[in-house]
Structures are given as C-alpha cells and as structure tokens.
Amino acid sequence: MRVELAQVAGFCMGVRRAMDMALDASMRLGGPVYTFGPLIHNPSALSLLEARGIRILEEIPAKGHGTVIIRAHGVPPQAKERLEHAGFDVIDGTCARVVKVQMLAYAHARQGYTCVLIGDKGHPEVKGIMGYAGEKGLLISSEGDLDGLPPLDKYIILAQTTQDRERFDDWCRRILARYPGGKIFNTICNSTSKRQAEVRRLASRVDAVVVVGGRQSANTRRLAEIVTESGKPCMAVETEEDLDFGQLKDFKRVGVTAGASTPNWVINRVLRQIEAFPSRNEPVFTRWLLQTLRFLHETNLCTALAGAALALSGIFMSGPAPLAGGIAPWRAMASLLSLSPNVLYPVLSTLMAACFIFSMHTLNRLIDMEASVYNDPLKARFLAAHQGTFITTCVLSLLISLTAAWALGPPSFLILLGVTMLGVLYSVPFIPGWKARRALKDLPGTKAIFVAMAWAVVAFLAPLGRWPIFIGFADWCIFFMIAVLVFMRSALLEVIDVQGDKIVGRETLSLIFGENKVLGMVRLLAALLLAVSVGMTLAGLVPHLVILFAIPAAWFMWLTRTFAGHRFGQNLKMELKVEAGFIFLLVCVVLGRVLTE
Ligand code: SF4
C-alpha cells in the first residue's frame, strides 16, 4: 500500500531534547535517574524509559538523591527549588519555547501586568507558566472562563504553546473588544502550527489518514480532529497493533502523521505495517516488486549484492585476472571445468566477498537485535522469526567464502581468515572499559571505520591473490577509494539508525558528532573521492575505469540532501538507495569495460 508520511511528524525539537537528556543521563550518570512527572504523553516512550531504569517522580520527597530531569513542559519555579533543596541534581529539559512564555509571564507580572494565559486547565505546561505569573496569572481554558473574565486594565495575553491558532485569535479578539489595550504575545509553537497545516495538506492528497500518538496527548487529538474536519477517514492509533486492516484495505494511498510526543520508532512500525499490507487497488507488478525488494532487504541479500557489485567493480577496474603464480587451485579448477580463467576468477572472487559480507552483516544484526527493534521493526521481527535458518546460512556462507578464498590461493585465504577472526573478535568483549569489558564494536565512533576496512579487504585486497607487499600503487589507490565509499555507506546507515542506536546506548558517529555533521562529512568525502578519482585518472596514475568512482560519489552526495529531510520510517527505501550506489558503480564499470575493449 502506498503511504505518505507527513513532513512534520513525531518528536518536536523540545520533546526530542528532553528525551535525549534522559537517555544520556541514564547512560552516563551513576545513581537513580527520574523524570519529574511523565516525560511525554506516550506509553511506548514511557515503557522504554522504564526499561532503561528511568523512573517517574510524582511527588517531591523531603529528602532524595539522584538526578531529576524536568520535562519539556517545564515546572513552576517553586517546584525546581524544592527538588534542589531535597538533594536532587536537576537537569532542566524545559523546551526553549516554553521558557520564553515563562519569562514573558514572569517579567510582565513583576511590572504589574495581569497575565492572561489561554491554555488547557491542569496541563503541566500551564501549571508551570502560571507559577511564573504568580498572583498575576489568569487562566482562560473555556468559553465559560471567557464569559466570566474579571475587568482587565493593564494586561497581556499569552498562549500555551500547543493551542489552536484559530481559537487563540478568536479569544484574543473577544477579550480586546471588552477590555481594549491589552498586549498580545502569540506564543503558539510553530512546530504545532506547521504540523497542523501539514496535516490539512496531507488529508487533501490521500484517501485516509492514520494519526499516531498517545491517547492522552492533546496535540495528537487535535491532529485527529483536523483530519475529521477535512472529511477524510481518520484512524487514531497508539501503536501498530491498533491498526484496523479491515478498514485500510479499501484505500489506495494512506497518509500518516503523528503528535509531538510520538517516538519515531512507533511511527516506523506503523508505517512499515501499512506499507507491507497489500492494497486491493495496487497493480500486481508493483506489489510483486515491493515484495521482492522487501525480501532482499529483510534477508540482508541486498547488502550481499552490494558487496558482490563492489568486488566485481574492483576486479574490472584493476585489470585482467592475475595469471602469474600458477599454483592457485582456481587455475587448475578452470582447466578441469573447461572454463576460461577470466570467468572463474571473478566468479570465485565475487562469491567470496558476497558470502563473507552476508554472513558477518547478518551475524552482527542478530547479535545487535536490540537497536533493530526500534530502527527497523519488521526486519528485526523477520530475523527473530528465522533465527535458526539465518545462523545456519551464515555458517554455510562463511564456509563457502573461505573455500572460494582457498581456491584463489594462499594469500587470499590467509587474508580472509585474518578478517574472519577480526570479525568474530569485533563483537567479543575483551577490552577493559569504564563500566564493563568492551568489544571492538563498542569503541565510540569506530564501527564505520571497521566496516569500511573489512569490506575493502574482502572485496578488493583478498581477490587480488597477492601478498599486500607486492601490490602496486594503482591497486592501493583503488583499495582506499573502496574503503572511503564503504565508510560513506556506513555513515549514512548510521544516520538512518540514529534513534535506535541512541536508545541502546551505542556510540556511533551520528551520536557523537550529530547527524548534520556526519552528513556534512559524507558530503566532503564524496566531493574528495570525486575529485581524486577524476584527477588521478586524468593524470594517468590509475586505470581509466577508476574515474567511475565519481558516479557513486555523486550519488552519495545527493543522498545526503534527501537524508537531511527524512530520517525515519523510510529504512527500506533509504537502505536500498544507499546500496544502489554500488550497483550503479558496477553497471558503469561493465559498460566502460565493454565500450573500451
Ligand atoms: S511543541 Fe514546541 S514548545 Fe512544545 S515542546 Fe515541542 S518544540 Fe517545545
């Protein structure tokens, strides 16, 4: 089924910051970590925090210890003081936009202004702002409050950040008509108004809209109301389990939006469930194509294909099959099978690379299932359901890879054996760390580097069938260009997986430097790869097909732009786009080889 995700959906800036603060505190600080009241109105996010040992502090005790995170809604100033007096370390997660309203209320109340706040009675954000306004605060949350407004002289009007714009404007007009001279501060958060405007546009383009979010979330409820007002069918769900496929089957194109407190991994699951559901009106070919792509993605076969494409590209770039030596079993096999060495050599090399990459990638996914549950739930579920089959296939693939390497000769076999041992060591904890023994994969920010080196060795160095000291300058250049290309691939995939990695506390490049910096780094590396591959080819330092590295470099540069806009709910499409870079390289190299021979 075709699904369109709203441009603005899921955690807003303030909620995301508060959530990050809580997860960081639970990972880095000793002692108990609390949030003062539920951090957000979403049961899935709350259960995750509970699983990470973050508890909810409902009342402030006389004495306490540990860290308390103040949520994005903020608290009255007295509550913050009482927490500090009780002995807690307080981390203030109040959203900057809420702080602005609190400060407006505080400053004007001190100057004698009455602070009229349009907001929901009992909402934590409203309680916090009223705390800053003190005795000068006046809450309007219903028509009744509006009618019973006392006479106002010197006053300002403020809005709870998630209020509806139309209602706020209307009530301001009515207050000013009765008591002219008041100052209006429109403090509605533009994240809310953008989200509401976007859902109106989305509803006009699709057959029905699914609104994802907690039942207690006011802004999620408002989104559902807007969809209903638009006349399109609306399904409000808390998780993917609430989806009614009996109702969904009649639609061709479904829109998905989510409230500001809905975690991305919940949206992700809902999206993937709807996408996987066949629509009655979907053409058979589209359905077949999507199912095939999904199968390649969920079985990790698309990663193996990317590895195979890289190995073949390297072989074609580097030149003809190495005929020197004459002792490698593959040459004997070629004459035994009456096959041309130029056919058997690339077949064995590609088989070795593809099987190794498939096996290591899948084993690591199986070991690190925790993060996949958040990043790519359907794939995680598929892997978990076929765990036994995957383990058997991984072992068989590794054996096939080692056999192919043995056939390619002693250098290839020993290089692959070395990488296999490093691959196993990668996930085994043996380095003394600050909390427990750590594995190589736990070293902050190194995963992309390890993967890049492993792929470059397996896809290019091992197939060469020569000891590294006998490899020439041009081949080392190709080796490093492949490593850079794979590094960019891993960095882009880490950007997609950032939320799950953050939840399980994995320190990837995206978590250390931030997603934008990583995308900037990929852009820079892609530009460098493009310039170096073109420059070195034109200077005659490397074989002429090396210039084609410019194609995946330009592709990755373009991908950084699309990744900056949408970073979740699109794992399938985004991962396929990343792996497609290697297929493009192979197609261009094959065409180049055919045209120049
Ligand atoms: S909705 Fe706006 S004001 Fe409220 S937490 Fe999110 S970003 Fe901040």
Coordinates of C-alpha atoms and ligand atoms in Angstrom, one line a residue, residues 10-16 18 40 71-74 93-99 101 123 125 160-162 187-193 195 219 260-261, ligand 1:
G10 CA 6.9 12.7 15.6
F11 CA 9.1 14.3 18.3
C12 CA 9.3 18.1 18.2
M13 CA 12.6 19.8 19.0
G14 CA 11.7 20.2 22.7
V15 CA 10.5 16.7 23.3
R16 CA 13.4 15.2 21.5
A18 CA 14.2 16.2 26.8
I40 CA 5.9 12.7 27.5
R71 CA 10.3 17.6 31.1
A72 CA 9.9 19.9 28.1
H73 CA 6.6 21.3 29.5
G74 CA 8.6 22.9 32.4
G93 CA 14.8 19.9 30.0
T94 CA 12.2 22.7 29.6
C95 CA 11.8 23.5 26.0
A96 CA 13.3 26.9 25.0
R97 CA 10.0 28.0 23.6
V98 CA 8.2 27.2 26.8
V99 CA 11.0 29.1 28.7
V101 CA 6.5 32.0 27.7
H123 CA -1.9 20.8 31.8
E125 CA 2.9 23.4 30.9
Q160 CA 0.1 27.6 25.9
T161 CA 2.5 26.5 23.1
T162 CA 0.2 23.8 21.8
T187 CA 3.4 32.1 21.9
I188 CA 2.0 29.2 20.0
C189 CA 4.9 27.0 18.9
N190 CA 5.3 27.0 15.2
S191 CA 6.1 23.3 15.4
T192 CA 2.5 22.8 16.3
S193 CA 1.1 25.1 13.7
R195 CA 2.2 20.1 12.0
N219 CA -1.8 17.7 20.2
A260 CA 4.9 15.8 19.0
S261 CA 5.2 13.2 21.7
Ligands
SF4_1 S1 5.6 21.7 20.9 FE1 7.0 23.4 20.6 S2 7.1 24.4 22.6 FE2 6.2 22.4 23.0 S3 8.0 21.1 23.5 FE3 7.7 20.9 21.3 S4 9.0 22.5 20.4 FE4 8.8 23.0 22.5

